[in-house]
Amino acid sequence: MKALVYHGPGKRSWEEVPAPQLIDPTDVIARVDTTTICGTDLHILKGDVPEVEAGRILGHEAIGTITEVGSAVTDLKVGDRIIIPAVSSCGKCSYCKANQQSHCQSNPGGIGWIFGYMIDGTQAEYVRVPFAETSVHVVPDGLDDEEVLFLTDALPTGFEIGILNGNTKPGDTVAVIGAGPVGLGAIMTANLCGAGRVITVDMDENRMDKALELGATDKVNASDPDFLEKIKALSNDGLGVDVAIEAVGVPQTFDTCLKIVRPYGTVANAGVHGKPVELPLNAMWISNVSINMGLVNCNTVGNLLNMVKSGRLDAKKMATHYFTFDQFEEAYDLFANAAEHQAVKVVIRREG
């Protein structure tokens, strides 16, 4: 089969590799029908995630069709269409039982995210899916791949690590710094917690316009010299936002969150950082600000799927560009220069 293989910082290739095999009784093998590229994949290619070894197949988001099941798999069958989320969960360890699947202790390193990180990922023609019955979701009849593809990572990450970790309450003013896929995921789900005002902050006007289309109420361009004051002015009393969501992963955007959050507000960091950030505790300790961060659990995928099924969440609106598997290299080139191409999220589909 063919797969997108990481060969060290800055090096990748769509190439021939051995097909995956069942290893554990709880595994399934799935034909990958549709997949996408995440900003985390770009971080890996930049060398920001040194744990990823050369030779690793990248990717952690896919919709697939089961072609083979392990001996312990009873609730899934060959031919089932499945959502393959970024996080794998054994369902039995103390963290999984506590609904904290991001730290499943049965996975290598005790981390729920292993696809394209600790094991071979989903940017391939076939993938081995560990702990299938406690990790995947069967695609309901009547939904196509694009309608559920972004439930694998961007939407649950924006919701869980942004909106929920941000302790968002009805009427809150929420600022989302970064209008990429995770930021848009937060914007699209902010109303689930009753956010009163949702501000998109970026330097890309196209992405911010997309954010307005998907649920943001206001936009502020971060290239404006007085953008911090403009954000705070949109809060009820000018003291700052209730929830500041960092969705980029660079020191400057984290610093922006610290500067716009109000006393007793929350900073929710959803971006993947490749460098340390400065935390001015000497100035902030008196503000009673909470700071949350983390890896997505993907424990809200079922809830979000119900909303897609009922028509209340139009997840496919995040897609802007389409490719086939033999165009993987082109898809990466475009996504790495998203602003230039007005790209938000790419959809990469098997031909036929």
Short mmCIF file of C-alpha atoms in Angstrom, two decimals:
data_model
loop_
_atom_site.label_atom_id
_atom_site.label_comp_id
_atom_site.label_asym_id
_atom_site.label_seq_id
_atom_site.Cartn_x
_atom_site.Cartn_y
_atom_site.Cartn_z
CA MET A 1 0.00 0.00 0.00
CA LYS A 2 0.99 3.67 -0.12
CA ALA A 3 1.30 6.07 2.80
CA LEU A 4 2.62 9.53 3.73
CA VAL A 5 5.88 8.81 5.58
CA TYR A 6 7.86 11.18 7.81
CA HIS A 7 11.63 11.04 7.22
CA GLY A 8 12.83 13.64 9.71
CA PRO A 9 12.28 17.42 9.96
CA GLY A 10 11.23 18.86 6.62
CA LYS A 11 11.14 15.49 4.88
CA ARG A 12 8.07 13.53 3.86
CA SER A 13 7.10 11.18 1.03
CA TRP A 14 4.01 9.43 -0.38
CA GLU A 15 5.53 6.01 -0.90
CA GLU A 16 5.05 2.26 -0.92
CA VAL A 17 5.06 0.62 2.55
CA PRO A 18 3.97 -2.73 4.01
CA ALA A 19 0.26 -3.04 4.70
CA PRO A 20 -0.76 -3.09 8.39
CA GLN A 21 -1.53 -6.37 10.15
CA LEU A 22 -3.64 -7.23 13.17
CA ILE A 23 -1.47 -7.28 16.31
CA ASP A 24 -3.85 -7.36 19.27
CA PRO A 25 -7.25 -9.08 19.54
CA THR A 26 -8.96 -5.69 19.99
CA ASP A 27 -7.56 -4.31 16.68
CA VAL A 28 -9.33 -3.79 13.40
CA ILE A 29 -7.83 -3.00 10.02
CA ALA A 30 -9.63 -0.25 8.10
CA ARG A 31 -9.40 0.91 4.52
CA VAL A 32 -8.94 4.67 4.73
CA ASP A 33 -11.58 6.32 2.58
CA THR A 34 -11.12 9.97 3.58
CA THR A 35 -8.52 11.75 5.68
CA THR A 36 -7.11 15.22 6.26
CA ILE A 37 -4.03 17.09 7.50
CA CYS A 38 -3.76 18.65 10.97
CA GLY A 39 -1.64 21.54 12.13
CA THR A 40 0.04 19.04 14.45
CA ASP A 41 1.31 17.19 11.36
CA LEU A 42 2.99 20.44 10.29
CA HIS A 43 4.50 20.79 13.78
CA ILE A 44 5.92 17.27 13.42
CA LEU A 45 7.43 18.12 10.05
CA LYS A 46 9.03 21.23 11.58
CA GLY A 47 10.70 19.05 14.21
CA ASP A 48 8.54 20.40 17.05
CA VAL A 49 7.58 16.86 18.15
CA PRO A 50 10.93 15.07 18.42
CA GLU A 51 9.36 11.88 19.79
CA VAL A 52 8.11 11.07 16.27
CA GLU A 53 10.62 8.75 14.65
CA ALA A 54 11.69 8.80 11.02
CA GLY A 55 9.73 6.21 9.09
CA ARG A 56 6.46 6.94 10.87
CA ILE A 57 3.27 7.16 8.80
CA LEU A 58 1.64 10.47 9.70
CA GLY A 59 -2.00 11.35 10.32
CA HIS A 60 -4.55 10.88 13.10
CA GLU A 61 -7.91 11.66 11.48
CA ALA A 62 -9.87 9.42 9.12
CA ILE A 63 -13.12 7.91 7.98
CA GLY A 64 -12.65 4.30 6.96
CA THR A 65 -14.26 0.96 6.19
CA ILE A 66 -13.38 -2.09 8.28
CA THR A 67 -11.70 -4.85 6.26
CA GLU A 68 -10.55 -7.15 9.09
CA VAL A 69 -11.38 -7.57 12.79
CA GLY A 70 -9.43 -9.00 15.72
CA SER A 71 -10.61 -12.07 17.60
CA ALA A 72 -11.94 -10.04 20.56
CA VAL A 73 -13.98 -7.64 18.41
CA THR A 74 -17.69 -8.46 18.57
CA ASP A 75 -19.54 -5.14 18.15
CA LEU A 76 -17.88 -4.15 14.86
CA LYS A 77 -17.83 -6.07 11.61
CA VAL A 78 -16.20 -6.06 8.20
CA GLY A 79 -17.88 -3.44 6.04
CA ASP A 80 -18.72 -1.00 8.86
CA ARG A 81 -17.94 2.64 8.06
CA ILE A 82 -16.20 4.18 11.04
CA ILE A 83 -15.02 7.51 12.39
CA ILE A 84 -11.41 7.03 13.55
CA PRO A 85 -10.70 9.76 16.14
CA ALA A 86 -7.28 11.09 17.06
CA VAL A 87 -7.40 9.40 20.48
CA SER A 88 -7.32 5.65 21.15
CA SER A 89 -8.91 4.43 24.36
CA CYS A 90 -8.70 1.01 26.03
CA GLY A 91 -11.81 1.73 28.11
CA LYS A 92 -10.38 -0.14 31.10
CA CYS A 93 -7.54 1.86 32.68
CA SER A 94 -8.17 4.36 35.48
CA TYR A 95 -7.98 7.34 33.11
CA CYS A 96 -10.39 5.87 30.57
CA LYS A 97 -12.84 4.97 33.34
CA ALA A 98 -12.62 8.59 34.52
CA ASN A 99 -13.47 9.77 30.96
CA GLN A 100 -9.90 11.10 30.57
CA GLN A 101 -8.99 9.09 27.47
CA SER A 102 -6.19 11.48 26.52
CA HIS A 103 -4.05 9.66 29.07
CA CYS A 104 -5.03 6.07 28.36
CA GLN A 105 -2.38 4.05 30.20
CA SER A 106 -2.65 1.08 27.86
CA ASN A 107 -1.13 3.11 25.02
CA PRO A 108 2.60 3.67 24.48
CA GLY A 109 3.74 6.47 26.77
CA GLY A 110 0.38 6.59 28.54
CA ILE A 111 -1.00 9.02 25.94
CA GLY A 112 -4.29 8.70 24.07
CA TRP A 113 -2.97 10.26 20.87
CA ILE A 114 -0.79 7.59 19.25
CA PHE A 115 -1.73 7.66 15.53
CA GLY A 116 1.05 9.31 13.54
CA TYR A 117 2.95 9.80 16.80
CA MET A 118 3.72 6.53 18.57
CA ILE A 119 2.25 4.19 15.93
CA ASP A 120 1.60 4.46 12.20
CA GLY A 121 -1.20 6.83 11.33
CA THR A 122 -4.12 7.39 9.03
CA GLN A 123 -2.56 9.13 6.03
CA ALA A 124 -2.38 5.80 4.26
CA GLU A 125 -4.49 3.44 2.20
CA TYR A 126 -5.01 1.17 5.24
CA VAL A 127 -4.54 1.62 8.99
CA ARG A 128 -4.46 -0.60 12.08
CA VAL A 129 -6.88 0.74 14.70
CA PRO A 130 -6.12 -0.33 18.31
CA PHE A 131 -8.89 -0.67 20.92
CA ALA A 132 -11.38 -0.33 18.11
CA GLU A 133 -14.60 -1.00 20.00
CA THR A 134 -13.85 1.65 22.66
CA SER A 135 -12.36 4.21 20.27
CA VAL A 136 -14.24 4.42 16.97
CA HIS A 137 -17.80 5.44 16.09
CA VAL A 138 -19.90 3.87 13.36
CA VAL A 139 -21.02 6.42 10.78
CA PRO A 140 -24.83 6.68 10.80
CA ASP A 141 -26.64 5.88 7.56
CA GLY A 142 -27.22 8.91 5.40
CA LEU A 143 -24.08 10.83 6.38
CA ASP A 144 -21.18 11.19 3.97
CA ASP A 145 -17.51 11.25 4.94
CA GLU A 146 -17.17 15.03 4.78
CA GLU A 147 -20.01 15.53 7.26
CA VAL A 148 -18.15 13.59 9.96
CA LEU A 149 -14.45 13.87 9.04
CA PHE A 150 -13.71 16.85 11.30
CA LEU A 151 -15.24 15.11 14.32
CA THR A 152 -11.97 13.18 14.46
CA ASP A 153 -9.96 16.07 15.94
CA ALA A 154 -10.56 19.74 15.07
CA LEU A 155 -14.13 20.00 16.36
CA PRO A 156 -13.72 18.00 19.59
CA THR A 157 -10.40 19.74 20.31
CA GLY A 158 -11.93 23.18 19.86
CA PHE A 159 -14.90 22.18 22.01
CA GLU A 160 -13.18 20.21 24.77
CA ILE A 161 -9.87 22.04 25.14
CA GLY A 162 -11.18 25.47 24.17
CA ILE A 163 -14.82 25.87 25.17
CA LEU A 164 -15.12 23.31 27.99
CA ASN A 165 -11.63 23.84 29.45
CA GLY A 166 -12.35 27.55 29.21
CA ASN A 167 -15.23 27.06 31.66
CA THR A 168 -17.51 28.86 29.23
CA LYS A 169 -20.84 29.89 30.75
CA PRO A 170 -24.05 31.31 29.28
CA GLY A 171 -23.52 34.93 28.25
CA ASP A 172 -19.70 34.79 28.39
CA THR A 173 -17.53 36.79 26.01
CA VAL A 174 -15.12 34.39 24.32
CA ALA A 175 -12.08 35.40 22.24
CA VAL A 176 -10.53 32.75 20.01
CA ILE A 177 -6.96 33.62 19.04
CA GLY A 178 -6.29 31.90 15.75
CA ALA A 179 -8.92 31.11 13.10
CA GLY A 180 -7.41 27.84 11.94
CA PRO A 181 -9.26 24.51 12.19
CA VAL A 182 -9.07 24.20 16.00
CA GLY A 183 -10.04 27.83 16.49
CA LEU A 184 -12.96 27.38 14.13
CA GLY A 185 -13.91 24.24 16.03
CA ALA A 186 -14.14 26.33 19.18
CA ILE A 187 -16.17 28.99 17.39
CA MET A 188 -18.59 26.45 15.91
CA THR A 189 -19.25 24.88 19.33
CA ALA A 190 -19.19 27.98 21.56
CA ASN A 191 -22.96 28.24 21.46
CA LEU A 192 -23.24 24.77 23.05
CA CYS A 193 -22.24 26.42 26.34
CA GLY A 194 -24.27 29.56 25.68
CA ALA A 195 -21.47 32.00 24.82
CA GLY A 196 -22.92 35.48 24.42
CA ARG A 197 -20.21 36.95 22.20
CA VAL A 198 -17.52 35.12 20.23
CA ILE A 199 -14.60 37.15 18.88
CA THR A 200 -12.32 35.74 16.20
CA VAL A 201 -8.76 37.15 16.26
CA ASP A 202 -6.29 36.51 13.46
CA MET A 203 -4.22 38.30 10.83
CA ASP A 204 -5.92 36.49 7.94
CA GLU A 205 -9.09 38.30 6.88
CA ASN A 206 -10.29 35.30 4.86
CA ARG A 207 -10.12 32.98 7.87
CA MET A 208 -11.84 35.50 10.08
CA ASP A 209 -14.62 35.90 7.52
CA LYS A 210 -14.97 32.11 7.58
CA ALA A 211 -15.20 32.32 11.37
CA LEU A 212 -18.03 34.86 11.08
CA GLU A 213 -19.80 32.46 8.75
CA LEU A 214 -19.42 29.64 11.28
CA GLY A 215 -20.63 31.47 14.37
CA ALA A 216 -18.30 34.27 15.47
CA THR A 217 -20.05 37.54 16.27
CA ASP A 218 -17.06 39.89 15.88
CA LYS A 219 -13.60 39.94 14.34
CA VAL A 220 -10.42 41.78 15.31
CA ASN A 221 -7.34 41.80 13.10
CA ALA A 222 -4.23 41.11 15.19
CA SER A 223 -2.15 43.26 12.84
CA ASP A 224 -3.91 46.41 14.11
CA PRO A 225 -1.64 48.30 16.54
CA ASP A 226 -4.48 48.64 19.05
CA PHE A 227 -5.98 45.17 18.62
CA LEU A 228 -5.71 44.33 22.33
CA GLU A 229 -7.80 47.36 23.25
CA LYS A 230 -10.32 46.52 20.52
CA ILE A 231 -10.79 43.00 21.93
CA LYS A 232 -11.26 44.24 25.49
CA ALA A 233 -13.68 46.91 24.30
CA LEU A 234 -15.97 44.15 23.04
CA SER A 235 -16.36 42.75 26.56
CA ASN A 236 -19.34 43.85 28.65
CA ASP A 237 -17.42 46.35 30.79
CA GLY A 238 -14.13 46.72 28.93
CA LEU A 239 -12.19 44.73 31.55
CA GLY A 240 -11.45 41.85 29.21
CA VAL A 241 -12.96 38.61 27.94
CA ASP A 242 -14.26 35.83 30.14
CA VAL A 243 -12.57 33.14 28.08
CA ALA A 244 -9.43 33.54 25.95
CA ILE A 245 -8.68 30.52 23.76
CA GLU A 246 -5.17 30.10 22.32
CA ALA A 247 -5.49 28.08 19.10
CA VAL A 248 -2.16 28.66 17.32
CA GLY A 249 0.73 27.42 19.42
CA VAL A 250 3.23 30.28 19.43
CA PRO A 251 4.39 32.49 22.33
CA GLN A 252 2.84 35.67 20.90
CA THR A 253 -0.69 34.28 20.81
CA PHE A 254 -0.43 32.87 24.33
CA ASP A 255 0.76 36.29 25.49
CA THR A 256 -2.24 37.87 23.76
CA CYS A 257 -4.56 35.64 25.80
CA LEU A 258 -2.88 36.71 29.04
CA LYS A 259 -3.34 40.37 28.13
CA ILE A 260 -7.03 40.24 27.17
CA VAL A 261 -8.49 37.96 29.86
CA ARG A 262 -10.41 39.63 32.68
CA PRO A 263 -9.91 38.98 36.42
CA TYR A 264 -11.42 35.59 37.27
CA GLY A 265 -11.38 34.72 33.58
CA THR A 266 -9.91 31.61 31.98
CA VAL A 267 -7.16 31.09 29.42
CA ALA A 268 -7.62 27.81 27.55
CA ASN A 269 -4.58 26.73 25.55
CA ALA A 270 -5.47 24.47 22.63
CA GLY A 271 -2.48 25.16 20.38
CA VAL A 272 0.51 22.81 20.11
CA HIS A 273 3.60 24.73 21.16
CA GLY A 274 7.07 24.03 19.83
CA LYS A 275 8.79 26.55 22.12
CA PRO A 276 8.44 27.58 25.78
CA VAL A 277 6.23 30.54 26.61
CA GLU A 278 6.70 33.16 29.31
CA LEU A 279 4.22 33.24 32.17
CA PRO A 280 4.46 36.54 34.12
CA LEU A 281 3.21 35.19 37.43
CA ASN A 282 4.60 38.24 39.23
CA ALA A 283 1.96 40.36 37.49
CA MET A 284 -0.83 37.82 37.05
CA TRP A 285 -1.11 36.12 40.43
CA ILE A 286 -3.38 38.86 41.73
CA SER A 287 -5.87 38.52 38.85
CA ASN A 288 -7.32 35.13 39.83
CA VAL A 289 -6.97 33.92 36.26
CA SER A 290 -7.20 30.19 35.54
CA ILE A 291 -5.04 28.62 32.84
CA ASN A 292 -6.04 25.28 31.32
CA MET A 293 -4.36 23.22 28.66
CA GLY A 294 -4.39 19.67 27.42
CA LEU A 295 -4.76 16.96 24.85
CA VAL A 296 -8.23 16.23 23.50
CA ASN A 297 -10.06 13.22 24.97
CA CYS A 298 -12.43 12.83 22.01
CA ASN A 299 -15.09 11.91 24.57
CA THR A 300 -17.52 14.39 22.99
CA VAL A 301 -17.42 12.85 19.51
CA GLY A 302 -20.69 10.99 20.12
CA ASN A 303 -22.45 14.18 21.22
CA LEU A 304 -21.13 16.15 18.26
CA LEU A 305 -22.10 13.30 15.93
CA ASN A 306 -25.68 13.49 17.20
CA MET A 307 -25.70 17.20 16.38
CA VAL A 308 -24.41 16.53 12.87
CA LYS A 309 -27.05 13.84 12.40
CA SER A 310 -29.83 16.19 13.52
CA GLY A 311 -28.57 19.00 11.25
CA ARG A 312 -27.64 21.33 14.12
CA LEU A 313 -23.88 21.18 13.37
CA ASP A 314 -22.70 21.56 9.78
CA ALA A 315 -19.19 20.20 10.26
CA LYS A 316 -18.31 19.98 6.57
CA LYS A 317 -18.34 23.79 6.26
CA MET A 318 -14.76 23.71 7.52
CA ALA A 319 -13.57 22.09 4.27
CA THR A 320 -12.12 24.38 1.62
CA HIS A 321 -9.90 22.22 -0.62
CA TYR A 322 -10.15 18.68 -2.01
CA PHE A 323 -7.49 16.20 -3.11
CA THR A 324 -7.08 12.53 -3.93
CA PHE A 325 -4.52 10.21 -2.34
CA ASP A 326 -2.10 10.61 -5.24
CA GLN A 327 -2.10 14.36 -4.53
CA PHE A 328 -0.94 14.07 -0.90
CA GLU A 329 2.25 16.04 -1.52
CA GLU A 330 0.27 18.87 -3.15
CA ALA A 331 -2.17 18.86 -0.25
CA TYR A 332 0.68 19.27 2.26
CA ASP A 333 2.25 22.08 0.24
CA LEU A 334 -1.05 23.94 0.13
CA PHE A 335 -1.93 23.39 3.80
CA ALA A 336 1.54 24.55 4.88
CA ASN A 337 0.80 27.84 3.09
CA ALA A 338 -2.86 28.06 4.07
CA ALA A 339 -3.16 31.85 4.12
CA GLU A 340 -1.76 32.15 0.61
CA HIS A 341 -4.37 29.69 -0.70
CA GLN A 342 -7.27 30.74 1.57
CA ALA A 343 -7.31 27.21 2.97
CA VAL A 344 -8.90 26.14 6.23
CA LYS A 345 -9.11 22.35 6.09
CA VAL A 346 -8.28 19.93 3.27
CA VAL A 347 -10.18 16.76 2.43
CA ILE A 348 -8.12 13.94 0.93
CA ARG A 349 -10.14 11.10 -0.59
CA ARG A 350 -9.44 7.67 -2.00
CA GLU A 351 -10.20 7.56 -5.71
CA GLY A 352 -13.14 5.40 -6.72
#
